Amino acid sequence: MPIRTARWDDWTLEDLLVAKGDTTVSLVVPARNEVATVGEVVGRVRERLVDTVRLVDEIVVIDSDSVDGTYAAAASAGAAVHRSAEIRPELGSHPGKGEAMWKSLFVTSGELLVFMDADLLDWDTHFVPGLLGPLLSWPEVQLVKGFYERPGEQGPLDGGRVTELVARPLISLLYPELRDVVQPLAGEWAVRRTHFASLSVPTGYAVEIAALVDTARAAGADAIAQVDLGVRAHSHQSLLDLGAMATQILAAALAPSRLKLEPTRAESAQACADSANLRQFLPGPVAADRVVETTERPPAEGLL
Ligand SMILES: O=c1ccn([C@@H]2O[C@H](COP(=O)(O)OP(=O)(O)O[C@H]3O[C@H](CO)[C@@H](O)[C@H](O)[C@H]3O)[C@@H](O)[C@H]2O)c(=O)[nH]1
Ligand SMILES: O=C(O)[C@H](O)COP(=O)(O)O
């Protein structure tokens, strides 16, 4: 696969601690109304990767306009908690996950940032070392995406409804250099601080697709790696809410600023005038390509 692909257990914790040396690492957890799960996410990482070994230097939860007890639950589990809207208030505040992640740059200090969702149900702390492996081992890598099996879903490597119905088709049509990314929307990913600080960050759910597209554009697809993290389950949004997520992802992927910078995107879309190559994934991960016919007939009026 052109996107460099690893497994979380390609590195031992000891390997990573040696490779880390003095490099600093921040775990960033954006959270909106996650009182039920955020304490467990923070607490488990703190016990195993801060208190027992020092792989992570700080755990920072960005409370994204929660109206439940997310702030208190995260703080009592040992995180440094900041309200997104209160970080650099002179910059204004927007709702959304991307906003919380962008604001995290102002309240964290790690040279490497690891992002994890706060709503994880089936997961383990090996996600964090797994995501750090490529950044600590391969200097050319700027951004590392996680992928995982999703128990009980349609297929083990199905990436979710928005992934399969919006992100993968968009990638096939416009950003084929990313088609080997198994789960482009995964919320578990890691990035070098300097690189994340160089990116334009959509305030909502398009933060992941934008980071992938802009990283490939700025540094080439070689700057992206992905890691098999095993199994992961999360809570699901309603189809109507996913419609809003899909709209944000389409808006970012089709933003004139992104497409304009790359005139070849238009050619790529044009190349799909008759058929598109949709890359999906089977366990392995094994790429399964599907040719999707996209032919259009001309207006019939000239032929009548
Ligand atoms: O305004 C918001 C909305 C969500 N979140 C947090 O972001 C994480 C993921 O949100 P969620 O609503 O569970 O997203 P999913 O429906 O699971 O969406 C998937 O796909 C999105 C689009 O790429 C990614 O941003 C997500 O991380 C990924 O899990 C959770 O910790 C949320 O609490 C915020 O901080 N602010
Ligand atoms: O990643 C996705 O496509 C969305 O988060 C939706 O995931 P779901 O279909 O598992 O809820």
XYZ file of C-alpha atoms and ligand atoms in Angstrom:
351
model
C 0.000 0.000 0.000
C 1.434 3.408 -0.857
C 0.310 4.789 2.516
C 2.810 3.355 4.963
C 0.893 0.926 7.164
C 1.872 -0.526 10.531
C 0.320 -2.394 13.441
C 0.217 -0.983 16.951
C 2.341 -3.880 18.244
C 5.144 -3.324 15.740
C 6.732 -1.383 18.628
C 7.059 -2.332 22.277
C 6.474 0.289 24.918
C 10.170 0.042 25.769
C 11.130 0.770 22.128
C 8.913 3.820 22.149
C 10.187 5.160 25.449
C 13.739 4.970 24.119
C 12.732 6.592 20.822
C 10.812 9.289 22.694
C 13.797 10.457 24.730
C 13.103 14.110 25.507
C 10.340 14.493 22.914
C 7.171 15.749 24.581
C 3.735 14.271 23.929
C 0.273 15.702 24.605
C -2.884 13.637 24.482
C -5.777 15.860 23.400
C -9.364 14.737 23.916
C -12.059 16.974 22.441
C -15.279 16.355 24.321
C -18.817 17.591 24.062
C -21.284 16.118 26.538
C -19.250 12.993 27.237
C -19.729 12.713 30.989
C -20.395 8.978 30.671
C -17.073 8.066 29.068
C -14.511 10.863 29.294
C -13.368 9.944 32.814
C -12.553 6.393 31.745
C -10.637 7.560 28.662
C -8.559 10.000 30.713
C -8.137 7.754 33.737
C -6.926 4.696 31.893
C -4.393 6.617 29.819
C -3.161 8.463 32.903
C -2.660 5.268 34.908
C -0.841 3.373 32.172
C 1.001 6.014 30.164
C 1.597 8.894 32.551
C 1.822 7.451 36.075
C 3.353 4.036 35.313
C 5.569 4.992 32.386
C 6.047 8.489 31.007
C 5.023 8.052 27.385
C 2.514 10.908 27.628
C 3.520 14.192 29.250
C 0.085 15.770 29.552
C -3.558 14.833 29.054
C -5.672 17.767 27.975
C -9.430 17.655 27.547
C -10.966 20.453 25.538
C -14.530 20.850 26.729
C -16.447 21.789 23.620
C -19.459 23.703 24.990
C -20.678 20.776 27.101
C -23.833 21.212 29.104
C -23.305 18.093 31.218
C -20.620 17.181 33.756
C -17.866 16.553 31.195
C -15.569 19.204 32.681
C -15.737 17.843 36.227
C -15.495 14.181 35.143
C -12.382 14.857 33.071
C -10.759 16.964 35.789
C -11.376 14.407 38.498
C -9.864 11.699 36.280
C -6.666 13.753 36.139
C -6.835 15.753 32.898
C -6.037 19.407 32.478
C -9.406 20.679 31.251
C -10.037 23.831 29.243
C -13.295 25.173 27.908
C -12.864 25.699 24.196
C -14.671 29.053 24.246
C -12.401 30.342 27.044
C -9.137 29.646 25.225
C -7.815 32.829 23.628
C -11.278 34.443 23.780
C -10.115 37.348 21.616
C -9.999 34.862 18.714
C -13.719 34.223 19.087
C -15.392 30.868 19.448
C -17.147 28.444 17.149
C -18.998 25.276 18.007
C -17.415 22.036 16.858
C -14.761 19.413 17.258
C -12.267 20.994 14.874
C -12.508 24.227 16.835
C -11.682 22.370 20.051
C -8.690 20.715 18.373
C -7.444 23.997 16.904
C -7.800 25.715 20.273
C -5.797 22.887 21.863
C -2.704 24.310 20.181
C -2.854 27.266 22.559
C -3.002 25.250 25.783
C -0.731 22.266 25.098
C 3.011 22.053 24.819
C 3.766 18.604 23.374
C 5.875 18.390 20.244
C 3.642 15.478 19.275
C -0.142 15.626 19.627
C -2.306 12.530 19.888
C -6.056 12.992 19.406
C -8.588 10.595 20.829
C -12.356 10.769 20.921
C -13.984 10.926 24.344
C -16.857 8.578 23.489
C -14.857 5.370 23.106
C -16.602 2.230 24.298
C -14.383 -0.617 23.118
C -10.751 0.463 23.063
C -7.528 0.280 25.001
C -4.620 2.495 25.880
C -2.395 0.849 23.265
C -4.052 3.296 20.827
C -1.680 5.979 22.095
C 1.657 4.154 21.680
C 0.368 2.715 18.400
C -0.232 6.186 17.000
C 3.103 7.460 18.289
C 5.147 4.620 16.747
C 5.485 6.117 13.251
C 6.092 9.662 14.512
C 8.830 8.496 16.866
C 10.421 6.199 14.283
C 10.024 7.795 10.868
C 11.097 11.456 10.627
C 9.357 12.014 7.282
C 5.943 11.180 8.748
C 3.890 14.184 9.864
C 0.495 12.627 10.483
C -0.593 9.154 11.625
C -4.145 7.837 11.268
C -5.576 4.966 13.241
C -7.783 2.278 11.791
C -9.578 -0.577 13.483
C -12.157 -3.266 13.248
C -15.597 -2.176 14.323
C -17.333 -5.089 16.052
C -20.915 -5.683 15.009
C -20.902 -3.249 12.088
C -21.689 -4.042 8.460
C -18.182 -5.284 7.753
C -15.133 -5.381 9.991
C -13.350 -2.557 8.191
C -16.398 -0.551 7.254
C -15.508 2.899 8.387
C -18.975 4.130 9.296
C -21.846 5.587 7.314
C -20.259 8.918 6.437
C -16.963 7.240 5.631
C -18.490 4.800 3.175
C -21.103 7.085 1.658
C -19.260 10.403 1.521
C -15.563 10.334 2.387
C -14.462 7.342 0.337
C -16.389 8.380 -2.779
C -14.960 11.913 -2.474
C -11.451 10.541 -2.117
C -11.933 8.290 -5.130
C -13.113 11.170 -7.265
C -10.910 14.020 -6.092
C -8.107 12.878 -3.819
C -7.051 9.417 -5.052
C -3.636 9.718 -3.389
C -5.546 9.105 -0.131
C -7.486 6.064 -1.244
C -5.327 3.674 0.800
C -6.270 5.371 4.031
C -8.450 2.709 5.594
C -10.425 4.969 7.916
C -10.009 8.554 6.790
C -12.463 9.905 9.375
C -11.018 8.137 12.412
C -10.853 10.461 15.403
C -7.743 8.701 16.708
C -4.732 10.231 15.038
C -1.429 11.869 15.868
C 0.478 14.745 14.329
C 3.588 16.810 14.816
C 2.652 20.107 16.496
C 4.507 22.220 13.935
C 2.614 20.527 11.130
C -0.824 20.827 12.743
C -0.099 24.494 13.435
C 0.577 24.997 9.709
C -2.838 23.651 8.666
C -6.127 25.406 8.117
C -8.588 23.663 10.458
C -12.323 23.425 9.741
C -14.179 24.068 12.996
C -16.546 21.112 12.662
C -16.216 17.475 11.695
C -14.187 18.112 8.543
C -10.987 18.495 10.561
C -9.878 14.952 9.689
C -10.475 15.019 5.945
C -8.938 18.488 5.666
C -5.829 17.437 7.594
C -5.326 14.450 5.295
C -5.845 16.386 2.078
C -3.674 19.305 3.176
C -0.900 17.074 4.506
C -0.721 15.143 1.248
C -0.692 18.437 -0.641
C 1.971 20.098 1.516
C 4.271 17.171 2.190
C 3.170 14.320 -0.072
C 1.321 11.138 0.810
C 4.609 9.783 2.247
C 4.104 12.148 5.137
C 1.027 10.117 6.169
C 1.183 6.734 7.902
C -1.591 4.591 9.309
C -1.680 2.086 12.137
C -3.952 -0.874 12.765
C -5.158 -0.344 16.325
C -7.169 -3.555 16.650
C -10.786 -3.148 17.729
C -12.710 0.003 18.484
C -16.343 0.823 19.141
C -17.929 4.202 19.734
C -21.387 5.662 20.220
C -23.373 6.466 17.077
C -24.977 9.695 15.965
C -28.395 9.828 14.352
C -28.618 9.765 10.571
C -29.869 13.360 10.588
C -26.842 14.529 12.580
C -24.575 12.592 10.246
C -26.166 14.577 7.396
C -24.681 17.704 8.998
C -21.307 15.983 9.367
C -21.406 14.943 5.715
C -22.190 18.511 4.690
C -19.153 19.789 6.589
C -16.934 17.163 4.990
C -18.198 17.962 1.499
C -17.752 21.692 2.118
C -14.122 21.227 3.169
C -13.237 18.782 0.417
C -14.849 20.948 -2.249
C -13.679 24.282 -0.803
C -12.437 26.459 -3.659
C -9.237 27.089 -1.672
C -8.487 23.352 -1.657
C -9.530 22.569 -5.200
C -8.109 25.769 -6.675
C -4.653 25.091 -5.343
C -4.660 21.858 -7.248
C -5.822 22.295 -10.822
C -5.191 18.593 -11.350
C -8.226 17.900 -9.135
C -10.458 19.015 -11.941
C -8.604 16.648 -14.258
C -8.982 13.885 -11.737
C -12.721 14.463 -11.566
C -12.801 14.649 -15.352
C -10.965 11.335 -15.544
C -13.920 9.883 -13.684
C -16.344 10.994 -16.387
C -17.076 7.390 -17.376
C -16.115 5.427 -14.329
C -14.585 5.911 -10.908
C -12.396 3.535 -9.007
C -13.817 3.186 -5.494
C -11.394 1.616 -3.041
C -13.023 -0.183 -0.110
C -11.409 -2.474 2.450
C -11.646 -6.061 3.613
C -9.846 -7.341 6.710
C -6.118 -7.449 6.314
C -6.488 -4.649 5.325
C -6.995 -5.773 1.752
C -7.988 -3.129 -0.746
C -11.063 -4.125 -2.732
C -11.466 -1.964 -5.815
C -14.829 -1.459 -7.416
C -15.321 0.219 -10.739
C -18.349 2.459 -10.446
C -19.879 3.599 -13.689
C -20.379 7.355 -13.832
C -21.142 7.869 -17.517
C -23.525 10.668 -18.508
C -25.579 10.700 -21.689
C -25.728 13.962 -23.637
C -29.072 15.744 -23.945
C -31.223 13.631 -26.217
C -32.750 16.640 -27.984
C -29.957 16.773 -30.605
C -30.436 13.090 -31.322
C -34.198 13.013 -31.784
O -18.938 19.850 18.681
C -18.326 18.834 19.021
C -18.707 17.544 18.588
C -17.977 16.452 19.019
N -16.920 16.613 19.846
C -16.153 15.439 20.320
O -15.487 14.844 19.228
C -15.385 13.442 19.413
C -15.989 12.713 18.224
O -17.301 13.145 18.042
P -18.490 12.189 17.590
O -19.718 13.002 17.510
O -18.497 10.971 18.446
O -18.001 11.810 16.128
P -18.343 10.529 15.258
O -19.754 10.516 14.847
O -17.837 9.338 15.947
O -17.415 10.896 13.976
C -16.259 10.270 13.448
O -15.967 11.024 12.265
C -15.691 12.406 12.512
C -15.437 13.092 11.154
O -14.162 12.835 10.660
C -14.500 12.527 13.425
O -14.295 13.903 13.717
C -14.761 11.751 14.716
O -13.619 11.829 15.548
C -15.045 10.319 14.370
O -15.266 9.549 15.527
C -16.111 13.136 20.723
O -15.178 13.067 21.760
C -17.023 14.328 20.890
O -17.379 14.606 22.232
C -16.516 17.871 20.252
O -15.538 18.013 20.982
N -17.243 18.946 19.825
O -17.120 7.568 10.709
C -18.268 7.709 10.213
O -18.552 7.406 9.043
C -19.323 8.330 11.086
O -18.751 8.672 12.320
C -20.507 7.433 11.304
O -20.118 6.254 11.926
P -21.238 5.162 12.287
O -21.972 4.793 11.030
O -20.450 4.037 12.877
O -22.129 5.797 13.320
